[in-house]
Tab-separated table of C-alpha atoms in Angstrom:
chain	number	residue	atom	x	y	z
K	1	UNK	CA	36.281	86.060	-60.305
K	2	UNK	CA	36.088	83.158	-57.680
K	3	UNK	CA	33.884	81.373	-60.480
K	4	UNK	CA	36.342	81.843	-63.173
K	5	UNK	CA	38.967	80.405	-61.015
K	6	UNK	CA	37.233	77.271	-59.800
K	7	UNK	CA	36.478	76.608	-63.644
K	8	UNK	CA	40.437	76.646	-64.366
K	9	UNK	CA	41.175	74.447	-61.682
K	10	UNK	CA	38.594	72.004	-62.806
K	11	UNK	CA	39.925	71.847	-66.315
K	12	UNK	CA	43.204	71.605	-65.139
K	13	UNK	CA	42.492	68.430	-63.051
K	14	UNK	CA	40.346	66.913	-65.869
K	15	UNK	CA	43.390	67.119	-67.976
K	16	UNK	CA	45.863	65.346	-65.528
K	17	UNK	CA	43.397	62.693	-64.885
K	18	UNK	CA	42.979	61.964	-68.983
K	19	UNK	CA	46.793	62.196	-69.171
K	20	UNK	CA	47.205	59.589	-66.479
K	21	UNK	CA	44.692	57.086	-68.379
K	22	UNK	CA	46.707	56.958	-71.456
K	23	UNK	CA	47.429	53.410	-72.671
K	24	UNK	CA	51.288	52.335	-72.551
K	25	UNK	CA	52.815	50.803	-75.666
K	26	UNK	CA	53.403	47.119	-75.556
K	27	UNK	CA	56.590	45.783	-76.781
K	28	UNK	CA	56.556	43.517	-79.864
K	29	UNK	CA	57.238	39.777	-78.804
K	30	UNK	CA	56.719	38.105	-82.172
K	31	UNK	CA	53.362	36.493	-81.312
K	32	UNK	CA	49.876	37.190	-82.498
K	33	UNK	CA	47.537	38.140	-79.851
K	34	UNK	CA	43.995	36.429	-79.848
K	35	UNK	CA	41.114	38.434	-80.388
K	36	UNK	CA	38.613	38.834	-77.330
K	37	UNK	CA	35.918	36.467	-77.671
K	38	UNK	CA	32.425	38.276	-78.441
K	39	UNK	CA	29.405	38.073	-76.750
K	40	UNK	CA	27.961	35.513	-79.321
K	41	UNK	CA	30.131	32.736	-77.916
K	42	UNK	CA	29.089	31.442	-74.609
K	43	UNK	CA	30.551	28.961	-72.388
K	44	UNK	CA	28.739	25.655	-71.205
K	45	UNK	CA	28.161	25.774	-67.478
K	46	UNK	CA	30.363	23.311	-65.770
K	47	UNK	CA	28.381	21.686	-63.380
K	48	UNK	CA	31.413	19.361	-62.087
K	49	UNK	CA	33.118	22.524	-60.994
K	50	UNK	CA	33.642	22.906	-57.178
K	51	UNK	CA	32.727	26.540	-56.148
K	52	UNK	CA	33.839	28.019	-53.391
K	53	UNK	CA	31.719	27.581	-50.068
K	54	UNK	CA	29.475	24.948	-49.177
K	55	UNK	CA	28.723	22.650	-52.306
K	56	UNK	CA	25.122	21.741	-53.713
K	57	UNK	CA	25.376	18.288	-55.155
K	58	UNK	CA	22.670	17.460	-58.027
K	59	UNK	CA	21.923	13.963	-56.286
K	60	UNK	CA	21.167	14.370	-52.761
K	61	UNK	CA	22.699	10.904	-51.735
K	62	UNK	CA	24.020	11.932	-48.345
K	63	UNK	CA	20.336	13.159	-47.432
K	64	UNK	CA	18.857	9.677	-47.397
K	65	UNK	CA	19.338	6.350	-46.078
K	66	UNK	CA	19.926	4.137	-49.153
K	67	UNK	CA	19.974	1.057	-47.204
K	68	UNK	CA	16.149	1.028	-47.398
K	69	UNK	CA	14.211	0.327	-50.524
K	70	UNK	CA	12.098	3.112	-52.181
K	71	UNK	CA	8.814	3.784	-50.502
K	72	UNK	CA	9.719	1.629	-47.711
K	73	UNK	CA	6.447	0.509	-45.788
K	74	UNK	CA	4.459	1.169	-48.842
K	75	UNK	CA	3.163	-0.920	-51.540
K	76	UNK	CA	5.814	-3.265	-53.407
K	77	UNK	CA	8.149	-1.267	-55.809
K	78	UNK	CA	7.935	-2.589	-59.428
K	79	UNK	CA	11.187	-3.370	-60.912
K	80	UNK	CA	11.495	-4.263	-64.629
K	81	UNK	CA	13.799	-6.362	-65.783
K	82	UNK	CA	15.284	-6.802	-69.527
K	83	UNK	CA	18.044	-9.291	-70.661
K	84	UNK	CA	19.718	-9.132	-74.083
K	85	UNK	CA	21.658	-12.501	-74.451
K	86	UNK	CA	25.098	-11.698	-76.235
K	87	UNK	CA	26.097	-15.476	-76.670
K	88	UNK	CA	25.810	-19.055	-75.444
K	89	UNK	CA	29.458	-19.799	-74.584
K	90	UNK	CA	29.065	-23.521	-73.889
K	91	UNK	CA	26.682	-26.418	-73.196
K	92	UNK	CA	27.986	-29.547	-71.158
K	93	UNK	CA	26.261	-32.712	-70.917
K	94	UNK	CA	29.076	-34.060	-68.471
K	95	UNK	CA	28.677	-31.147	-66.222
K	96	UNK	CA	25.121	-30.442	-67.006
K	97	UNK	CA	25.404	-26.896	-67.110
K	98	UNK	CA	25.526	-24.046	-69.757
K	99	UNK	CA	27.382	-20.761	-69.737
K	100	UNK	CA	25.828	-17.574	-71.110
K	101	UNK	CA	26.900	-14.028	-71.424
K	102	UNK	CA	24.160	-11.263	-71.077
K	103	UNK	CA	23.323	-7.823	-70.614
K	104	UNK	CA	21.038	-7.447	-67.612
K	105	UNK	CA	19.058	-4.140	-67.081
K	106	UNK	CA	16.874	-3.028	-64.114
K	107	UNK	CA	14.372	-0.191	-64.310
K	108	UNK	CA	12.769	1.189	-61.249
K	109	UNK	CA	11.572	4.763	-59.703
K	110	UNK	CA	13.411	6.165	-56.635
K	111	UNK	CA	12.277	9.722	-56.146
K	112	UNK	CA	14.957	10.139	-53.538
K	113	UNK	CA	17.204	10.412	-56.947
K	114	UNK	CA	15.104	13.074	-58.646
K	115	UNK	CA	16.773	16.401	-59.462
K	116	UNK	CA	15.898	19.496	-61.057
K	117	UNK	CA	16.806	19.996	-64.709
K	118	UNK	CA	16.039	22.610	-67.349
K	119	UNK	CA	16.676	20.473	-70.161
K	120	UNK	CA	14.962	17.325	-68.907
K	121	UNK	CA	18.177	15.251	-69.476
K	122	UNK	CA	19.313	12.262	-67.740
K	123	UNK	CA	22.553	11.571	-66.182
K	124	UNK	CA	24.977	8.632	-66.532
K	125	UNK	CA	27.329	7.507	-63.997
K	126	UNK	CA	29.719	4.429	-63.613
K	127	UNK	CA	29.754	1.731	-61.043
K	128	UNK	CA	31.174	3.994	-58.168
K	129	UNK	CA	27.876	5.586	-57.498
K	130	UNK	CA	26.117	2.080	-57.190
K	131	UNK	CA	27.767	1.380	-54.049
K	132	UNK	CA	26.057	4.450	-52.417
K	133	UNK	CA	22.541	3.982	-53.498
K	134	UNK	CA	19.886	1.173	-53.289
K	135	UNK	CA	19.514	-1.207	-56.279
K	136	UNK	CA	17.675	-4.271	-56.905
K	137	UNK	CA	19.282	-7.537	-55.062
K	138	UNK	CA	18.593	-9.817	-58.048
K	139	UNK	CA	20.619	-13.021	-58.216
K	140	UNK	CA	20.608	-15.965	-60.558
K	141	UNK	CA	18.927	-19.217	-59.148
K	142	UNK	CA	20.890	-22.338	-59.621
K	143	UNK	CA	23.904	-20.766	-60.783
K	144	UNK	CA	27.498	-22.264	-60.252
K	145	UNK	CA	29.639	-19.219	-61.503
K	146	UNK	CA	29.075	-15.514	-62.379
K	147	UNK	CA	31.151	-12.691	-62.703
K	148	UNK	CA	30.642	-8.857	-63.925
K	149	UNK	CA	33.131	-7.916	-66.711
K	150	UNK	CA	35.812	-5.317	-65.864
K	151	UNK	CA	37.883	-4.996	-68.881
K	152	UNK	CA	38.817	-2.123	-69.342
K	153	UNK	CA	36.703	-0.958	-66.484
K	154	UNK	CA	33.799	-2.391	-64.845
K	155	UNK	CA	30.894	-2.929	-67.324
K	156	UNK	CA	28.330	-1.139	-65.090
K	157	UNK	CA	26.102	1.860	-66.319
K	158	UNK	CA	23.702	3.835	-64.029
K	159	UNK	CA	21.527	6.501	-65.727
K	160	UNK	CA	19.240	8.642	-63.452
K	161	UNK	CA	16.408	10.797	-64.919
K	162	UNK	CA	15.140	13.918	-63.539
K	163	UNK	CA	12.061	12.528	-62.320
K	164	UNK	CA	13.705	9.720	-60.078
K	165	UNK	CA	13.544	6.908	-63.001
K	166	UNK	CA	16.571	4.833	-62.839
K	167	UNK	CA	18.453	2.480	-65.530
K	168	UNK	CA	21.063	0.047	-64.078
K	169	UNK	CA	22.779	-2.022	-66.654
K	170	UNK	CA	25.833	-4.600	-66.211
K	171	UNK	CA	27.304	-7.064	-68.431
K	172	UNK	CA	27.583	-10.483	-66.688
K	173	UNK	CA	28.729	-14.191	-67.759
K	174	UNK	CA	26.887	-16.872	-65.494
K	175	UNK	CA	27.219	-20.538	-65.319
K	176	UNK	CA	23.842	-21.984	-64.458
K	177	UNK	CA	22.837	-25.738	-63.943
K	178	UNK	CA	20.519	-27.498	-66.411
K	179	UNK	CA	18.913	-30.744	-65.690
K	180	UNK	CA	19.274	-32.827	-68.854
K	181	UNK	CA	17.657	-35.851	-69.926
K	182	UNK	CA	19.895	-37.963	-71.759
K	183	UNK	CA	17.753	-41.013	-72.482
K	184	UNK	CA	17.606	-39.850	-76.253
K	185	UNK	CA	21.048	-38.755	-76.706
K	186	UNK	CA	22.160	-37.890	-79.238
K	187	UNK	CA	18.854	-37.735	-81.063
K	188	UNK	CA	16.807	-35.261	-78.530
K	189	UNK	CA	15.808	-31.643	-77.854
K	190	UNK	CA	16.943	-30.153	-74.704
K	191	UNK	CA	15.054	-27.203	-72.643
K	192	UNK	CA	17.238	-25.195	-70.263
K	193	UNK	CA	16.080	-22.085	-68.014
K	194	UNK	CA	18.152	-19.138	-66.673
K	195	UNK	CA	16.477	-17.957	-63.476
K	196	UNK	CA	16.118	-14.610	-61.852
K	197	UNK	CA	14.990	-13.634	-58.486
K	198	UNK	CA	15.235	-11.187	-55.580
K	199	UNK	CA	17.368	-12.436	-52.801
K	200	UNK	CA	16.013	-10.544	-49.875
K	201	UNK	CA	12.655	-8.953	-50.992
K	202	UNK	CA	9.532	-10.760	-50.948
K	203	UNK	CA	6.711	-10.036	-53.429
K	204	UNK	CA	5.356	-7.819	-50.886
K	205	UNK	CA	8.354	-5.643	-50.983
K	206	UNK	CA	9.670	-5.937	-54.659
K	207	UNK	CA	7.657	-7.079	-57.815
K	208	UNK	CA	9.984	-8.371	-60.508
K	209	UNK	CA	8.633	-8.233	-64.011
K	210	UNK	CA	9.550	-8.356	-67.674
K	211	UNK	CA	10.027	-4.734	-69.060
K	212	UNK	CA	9.831	-5.796	-72.844
K	213	UNK	CA	9.729	-9.554	-72.714
K	214	UNK	CA	10.993	-11.691	-75.683
K	215	UNK	CA	11.800	-8.452	-77.697
K	216	UNK	CA	14.843	-7.714	-75.500
K	217	UNK	CA	16.606	-11.225	-76.046
K	218	UNK	CA	17.786	-10.664	-79.559
K	219	UNK	CA	19.023	-14.101	-80.190
K	220	UNK	CA	18.878	-14.149	-83.936
K	221	UNK	CA	22.640	-13.958	-84.447
K	222	UNK	CA	23.358	-16.472	-81.911
K	223	UNK	CA	24.822	-19.643	-83.379
K	224	UNK	CA	26.215	-22.771	-81.891
K	225	UNK	CA	28.412	-25.618	-83.334
K	226	UNK	CA	26.549	-28.671	-81.980
K	227	UNK	CA	23.108	-27.325	-81.278
K	228	UNK	CA	20.235	-25.267	-83.092
K	229	UNK	CA	18.253	-22.960	-81.313
K	230	UNK	CA	14.757	-23.563	-81.721
K	231	UNK	CA	12.918	-21.313	-79.053
K	232	UNK	CA	13.847	-18.396	-76.717
K	233	UNK	CA	11.103	-16.964	-74.588
K	234	UNK	CA	10.398	-15.541	-71.148
K	235	UNK	CA	8.234	-16.465	-68.411
K	236	UNK	CA	7.658	-15.463	-64.771
K	237	UNK	CA	6.002	-17.142	-61.705
K	238	UNK	CA	6.116	-17.047	-57.817
K	239	UNK	CA	8.430	-19.254	-56.057
K	240	UNK	CA	7.848	-20.431	-52.446
K	241	UNK	CA	10.280	-21.087	-49.787
K	242	UNK	CA	8.995	-22.556	-46.616
K	243	UNK	CA	11.159	-20.330	-44.367
K	244	UNK	CA	10.989	-17.013	-45.890
K	245	UNK	CA	7.779	-16.885	-48.199
K	246	UNK	CA	6.956	-16.114	-51.510
K	247	UNK	CA	9.063	-14.446	-54.256
K	248	UNK	CA	9.004	-13.387	-57.693
K	249	UNK	CA	10.896	-15.225	-60.292
K	250	UNK	CA	11.834	-14.579	-63.974
K	251	UNK	CA	12.813	-17.208	-66.417
K	252	UNK	CA	14.818	-17.196	-69.805
K	253	UNK	CA	13.506	-20.484	-71.337
K	254	UNK	CA	15.622	-21.880	-74.505
K	255	UNK	CA	15.190	-25.071	-76.290
K	256	UNK	CA	18.170	-26.581	-78.159
K	257	UNK	CA	18.378	-29.527	-80.685
K	258	UNK	CA	21.719	-31.454	-81.035
K	259	UNK	CA	22.989	-31.450	-84.741
K	260	UNK	CA	23.122	-34.955	-85.456
K	261	UNK	CA	25.514	-35.119	-88.479
K	262	UNK	CA	28.666	-34.864	-86.105
K	263	UNK	CA	27.470	-38.006	-84.442
K	264	UNK	CA	26.505	-39.812	-87.637
K	265	UNK	CA	30.205	-39.240	-88.768
K	266	UNK	CA	31.872	-39.882	-85.466
K	267	UNK	CA	29.740	-42.783	-84.112
K	268	UNK	CA	26.921	-44.479	-86.300
K	269	UNK	CA	29.076	-44.794	-89.455
K	270	UNK	CA	32.071	-46.594	-87.851
K	271	UNK	CA	29.820	-48.761	-86.130
K	272	UNK	CA	27.738	-49.718	-89.130
K	273	UNK	CA	30.821	-50.009	-91.159
K	274	UNK	CA	32.457	-52.559	-88.301
K	275	UNK	CA	29.059	-54.360	-88.548
K	276	UNK	CA	29.275	-54.854	-92.383
K	277	UNK	CA	32.977	-55.609	-92.121
K	278	UNK	CA	32.212	-58.490	-89.772
K	279	UNK	CA	29.821	-59.960	-92.603
K	280	UNK	CA	32.704	-60.457	-94.948
K	281	UNK	CA	33.818	-63.451	-93.070
K	282	UNK	CA	30.615	-65.467	-94.326
K	283	UNK	CA	32.232	-65.330	-97.907
K	284	UNK	CA	35.820	-66.377	-96.784
K	285	UNK	CA	36.561	-70.171	-97.183
K	286	UNK	CA	35.859	-71.855	-93.764
K	287	UNK	CA	39.082	-73.617	-93.898
K	288	UNK	CA	41.127	-70.267	-93.869
K	289	UNK	CA	40.983	-70.074	-89.842
K	290	UNK	CA	43.549	-67.160	-89.400
K	291	UNK	CA	41.892	-64.723	-91.824
K	292	UNK	CA	38.404	-65.389	-90.383
K	293	UNK	CA	39.392	-65.253	-86.642
K	294	UNK	CA	41.518	-62.049	-87.203
K	295	UNK	CA	38.753	-60.338	-88.851
K	296	UNK	CA	36.341	-61.023	-86.033
K	297	UNK	CA	38.800	-60.173	-83.425
K	298	UNK	CA	39.667	-56.911	-85.014
K	299	UNK	CA	35.790	-55.973	-85.548
K	300	UNK	CA	34.991	-56.673	-81.737
K	301	UNK	CA	38.004	-54.558	-80.536
K	302	UNK	CA	37.006	-51.510	-82.702
K	303	UNK	CA	33.322	-51.599	-81.353
K	304	UNK	CA	34.666	-51.634	-77.918
K	305	UNK	CA	36.867	-48.799	-78.655
K	306	UNK	CA	33.947	-46.767	-80.213
K	307	UNK	CA	31.580	-47.438	-77.296
K	308	UNK	CA	34.310	-46.416	-74.673
K	309	UNK	CA	35.028	-43.164	-76.423
K	310	UNK	CA	31.352	-42.299	-76.662
K	311	UNK	CA	30.998	-43.104	-72.846
K	312	UNK	CA	33.915	-40.800	-71.930
K	313	UNK	CA	32.125	-37.550	-73.140
K	314	UNK	CA	28.939	-38.666	-71.433
K	315	UNK	CA	27.571	-38.122	-67.974
K	316	UNK	CA	27.405	-41.282	-65.726
K	317	UNK	CA	23.946	-41.718	-65.815
K	318	UNK	CA	22.170	-44.917	-64.684
K	319	UNK	CA	19.836	-45.151	-67.687
K	320	UNK	CA	20.450	-46.248	-71.127
K	321	UNK	CA	20.914	-43.587	-74.014
K	322	UNK	CA	19.714	-44.152	-77.335
K	323	UNK	CA	23.499	-44.375	-78.587
K	324	UNK	CA	23.770	-46.947	-76.205
K	325	UNK	CA	21.125	-49.161	-77.694
K	326	UNK	CA	22.553	-48.731	-80.956
K	327	UNK	CA	26.247	-49.196	-80.320
K	328	UNK	CA	25.381	-52.252	-78.033
K	329	UNK	CA	23.208	-53.900	-80.785
K	330	UNK	CA	26.035	-53.379	-83.170
K	331	UNK	CA	28.355	-54.916	-80.984
K	332	UNK	CA	26.150	-58.056	-80.670
K	333	UNK	CA	25.905	-58.459	-84.296
K	334	UNK	CA	29.698	-58.455	-84.393
K	335	UNK	CA	30.053	-60.775	-81.757
K	336	UNK	CA	27.735	-63.367	-83.075
K	337	UNK	CA	29.600	-63.224	-86.369
K	338	UNK	CA	32.443	-64.514	-84.492
K	339	UNK	CA	30.250	-67.156	-82.677
K	340	UNK	CA	29.000	-68.016	-86.439
K	341	UNK	CA	32.471	-69.220	-87.453
K	342	UNK	CA	33.296	-71.031	-84.142
K	343	UNK	CA	29.937	-72.981	-85.053
K	344	UNK	CA	30.942	-73.514	-88.730
K	345	UNK	CA	34.479	-74.570	-87.468
K	346	UNK	CA	33.273	-76.941	-84.884
K	347	UNK	CA	30.701	-78.746	-87.488
K	348	UNK	CA	33.161	-78.790	-89.957
K	349	UNK	CA	35.734	-80.831	-87.816
K	350	UNK	CA	33.022	-83.212	-86.746
K	351	UNK	CA	32.085	-83.594	-90.523
K	352	UNK	CA	35.533	-84.381	-91.687
K	353	UNK	CA	35.888	-86.728	-88.822
K	354	UNK	CA	32.822	-88.604	-89.920
K	355	UNK	CA	34.236	-88.725	-93.622
K	356	UNK	CA	37.600	-90.034	-92.463
K	357	UNK	CA	35.830	-92.755	-90.543
K	358	UNK	CA	33.762	-93.497	-93.519
K	359	UNK	CA	36.729	-93.423	-96.143
K	360	UNK	CA	38.658	-95.694	-93.820
K	361	UNK	CA	35.579	-98.141	-93.704
K	362	UNK	CA	35.306	-98.082	-97.425
K	363	UNK	CA	38.880	-98.787	-98.031
K	364	UNK	CA	38.694	-101.779	-95.485
K	365	UNK	CA	35.363	-102.975	-97.307
K	366	UNK	CA	36.720	-102.745	-100.804
K	367	UNK	CA	39.845	-104.657	-99.770
K	368	UNK	CA	37.796	-107.343	-98.285
K	369	UNK	CA	35.557	-107.745	-101.072
K	370	UNK	CA	38.333	-107.392	-103.662
K	371	UNK	CA	40.048	-110.320	-101.748
K	372	UNK	CA	36.975	-112.209	-101.547
K	373	UNK	CA	36.016	-111.866	-105.210
K	374	UNK	CA	39.522	-113.231	-105.997
K	375	UNK	CA	39.191	-116.244	-103.776
K	376	UNK	CA	35.649	-116.670	-105.470
K	377	UNK	CA	37.102	-116.210	-108.827
K	378	UNK	CA	39.989	-118.856	-108.075
K	379	UNK	CA	37.605	-121.205	-106.526
K	380	UNK	CA	35.208	-120.833	-109.289
K	381	UNK	CA	37.953	-121.748	-111.716
K	382	UNK	CA	39.100	-124.551	-109.670
K	383	UNK	CA	35.513	-125.780	-109.334
K	384	UNK	CA	35.040	-125.533	-113.065
K	385	UNK	CA	38.220	-127.501	-113.627
K	386	UNK	CA	37.077	-130.118	-111.312
K	387	UNK	CA	33.599	-130.081	-112.678
K	388	UNK	CA	35.031	-130.665	-116.196
K	389	UNK	CA	36.925	-133.138	-114.897
K	390	UNK	CA	34.149	-134.564	-112.974
K	391	UNK	CA	32.149	-134.135	-116.119
K	392	UNK	CA	34.601	-136.110	-117.975
K	393	UNK	CA	34.592	-138.795	-115.446
K	394	UNK	CA	31.061	-138.721	-114.325
K	395	UNK	CA	27.753	-137.544	-115.621
K	396	UNK	CA	26.287	-134.864	-113.668
K	397	UNK	CA	22.388	-134.268	-113.447
K	398	UNK	CA	20.712	-131.156	-115.034
K	399	UNK	CA	19.855	-129.748	-111.551
K	400	UNK	CA	23.392	-129.767	-110.134
K	401	UNK	CA	24.738	-127.905	-113.008
K	402	UNK	CA	22.143	-124.965	-112.820
K	403	UNK	CA	23.008	-124.577	-109.111
K	404	UNK	CA	26.590	-124.216	-109.691
K	405	UNK	CA	26.143	-121.489	-112.063
K	406	UNK	CA	23.739	-119.374	-109.997
K	407	UNK	CA	26.025	-119.452	-106.958
K	408	UNK	CA	28.720	-117.792	-109.192
K	409	UNK	CA	26.748	-115.283	-110.680
K	410	UNK	CA	25.248	-114.197	-107.343
K	411	UNK	CA	28.874	-113.575	-105.942
K	412	UNK	CA	30.056	-111.622	-108.958
K	413	UNK	CA	27.023	-109.248	-108.669
K	414	UNK	CA	27.544	-108.767	-104.883
K	415	UNK	CA	31.244	-107.506	-105.560
K	416	UNK	CA	30.198	-105.082	-108.378
K	417	UNK	CA	27.415	-103.344	-106.176
K	418	UNK	CA	29.718	-102.837	-103.246
K	419	UNK	CA	32.263	-101.281	-105.481
K	420	UNK	CA	30.023	-98.783	-106.964
K	421	UNK	CA	28.547	-97.773	-103.894
K	422	UNK	CA	31.852	-97.091	-102.227
K	423	UNK	CA	32.882	-94.763	-105.114
K	424	UNK	CA	29.414	-92.891	-104.831
K	425	UNK	CA	30.062	-92.109	-101.124
K	426	UNK	CA	33.350	-90.923	-101.561
K	427	UNK	CA	32.550	-88.269	-104.494
K	428	UNK	CA	29.802	-87.086	-102.291
K	429	UNK	CA	31.828	-86.597	-99.456
K	430	UNK	CA	34.480	-84.520	-101.392
K	431	UNK	CA	31.888	-82.415	-102.897
K	432	UNK	CA	30.483	-81.467	-99.392
K	433	UNK	CA	34.117	-80.695	-98.063
K	434	UNK	CA	34.913	-78.405	-100.976
K	435	UNK	CA	31.532	-76.606	-100.827
K	436	UNK	CA	30.344	-73.586	-98.454
K	437	UNK	CA	28.900	-74.620	-95.307
K	438	UNK	CA	25.184	-74.426	-95.054
K	439	UNK	CA	25.396	-71.915	-91.809
K	440	UNK	CA	27.426	-69.512	-93.934
K	441	UNK	CA	25.037	-69.594	-96.671
K	442	UNK	CA	22.073	-68.770	-94.241
K	443	UNK	CA	24.040	-66.046	-92.297
K	444	UNK	CA	24.629	-64.253	-95.563
K	445	UNK	CA	21.032	-63.409	-95.640
K	446	UNK	CA	19.786	-63.391	-92.076
K	447	UNK	CA	22.652	-61.050	-90.560
K	448	UNK	CA	22.182	-58.190	-93.182
K	449	UNK	CA	18.425	-58.517	-93.150
K	450	UNK	CA	18.190	-58.221	-89.266
K	451	UNK	CA	20.437	-55.500	-88.934
K	452	UNK	CA	18.670	-53.556	-91.649
K	453	UNK	CA	15.132	-54.335	-89.643
K	454	UNK	CA	16.794	-52.976	-86.439
K	455	UNK	CA	17.748	-49.729	-88.149
K	456	UNK	CA	14.405	-49.112	-89.383
K	457	UNK	CA	12.877	-49.691	-86.108
K	458	UNK	CA	15.644	-47.864	-84.083
K	459	UNK	CA	15.412	-44.470	-86.560
K	460	UNK	CA	11.530	-44.469	-86.535
K	461	UNK	CA	11.592	-44.617	-82.543
K	462	UNK	CA	14.322	-42.231	-81.645
K	463	UNK	CA	14.345	-39.471	-84.504
């Protein structure tokens, strides 16, 4: 009986328990309920989530002193460097510098940054972590200005691998000095270098080297308006400072050759045309003084303007450049053409003065001969009349008659010959005055031939 009573009580308690667990009906809200996700869909582990209790960071930055280099006190740490040139922005001969935009990448291993990872994947950070860890102190030697791009954020990337290898990349624009030799300007090739070096760590502590060398430069798509890139290559060597010691230095060398067509149009062709224009005066009448003088002055002033414009865009160096040689020789040719007309004008004036004196002398001589001839003719007639009267009155001998006739014929011949000589001299003087001067004739050949010979020598030496 007691057993039967206990069984009834147990069943009653079980029914009460089941009745209390009956689900309640939910009211309709007009919205569909999302099904509960199945076990096939798993959430990715959020490694950035801050959990309660003491956090466990992946990079144990606070556990190490990152003011020291990796493996401090041991051998030199190798740091690989890669540079990808994005553009050559400008090259200035006046300031003797160039501006380059590039991607600078460093590779090294720091075991203090190693972390455990099941997938062996790297982690990428921005520039905020760079301030907390050790990075190579690489700087640009002989740089005037440089900055890291910060649009829209700092262009800095830090990638850490589980084994402690680090990739540190940044985008930089640097303006560096380039010692240019302008003695052959603009017919020259110029070699410039961008130099990288550790500022504080000597070669005993940090060994800089090229990671991939020339392959990382990627300069095929770079083009310049005034220069042609002939060569881009990398080198490295040691640099010594007397106060601090030896340092590893990396070089990015590039050779540029200037496009000559721009200067042919802006400098050489105008100068050549001015020289040829100055030769036109050799074909102008020497008596046209205003035309020849104005032409000579115009060409001289134009050459002066061309020389001034070229020197304004060049550094003030103490040596003579190739373009200076061409421009100043052209200026000398133009100036000599002006001096040539000065000589022609002077010699023409002297010649006209001599012809004027000769003409006046000729006129006086002709007048005297004419009067003398008239007198001789009159005396001859009077003598003939008197002779006839004398013959009528006296009887002359044969010898006296012959002497009288010979004197008359001699005087007549002298008057005729002097008239012919005077006319010939006047005609020759007029012909010389009307023709071109001999200096102009020679200048038409000597000036062009000399300038062509100069151009042959100039382009064979400087090109």
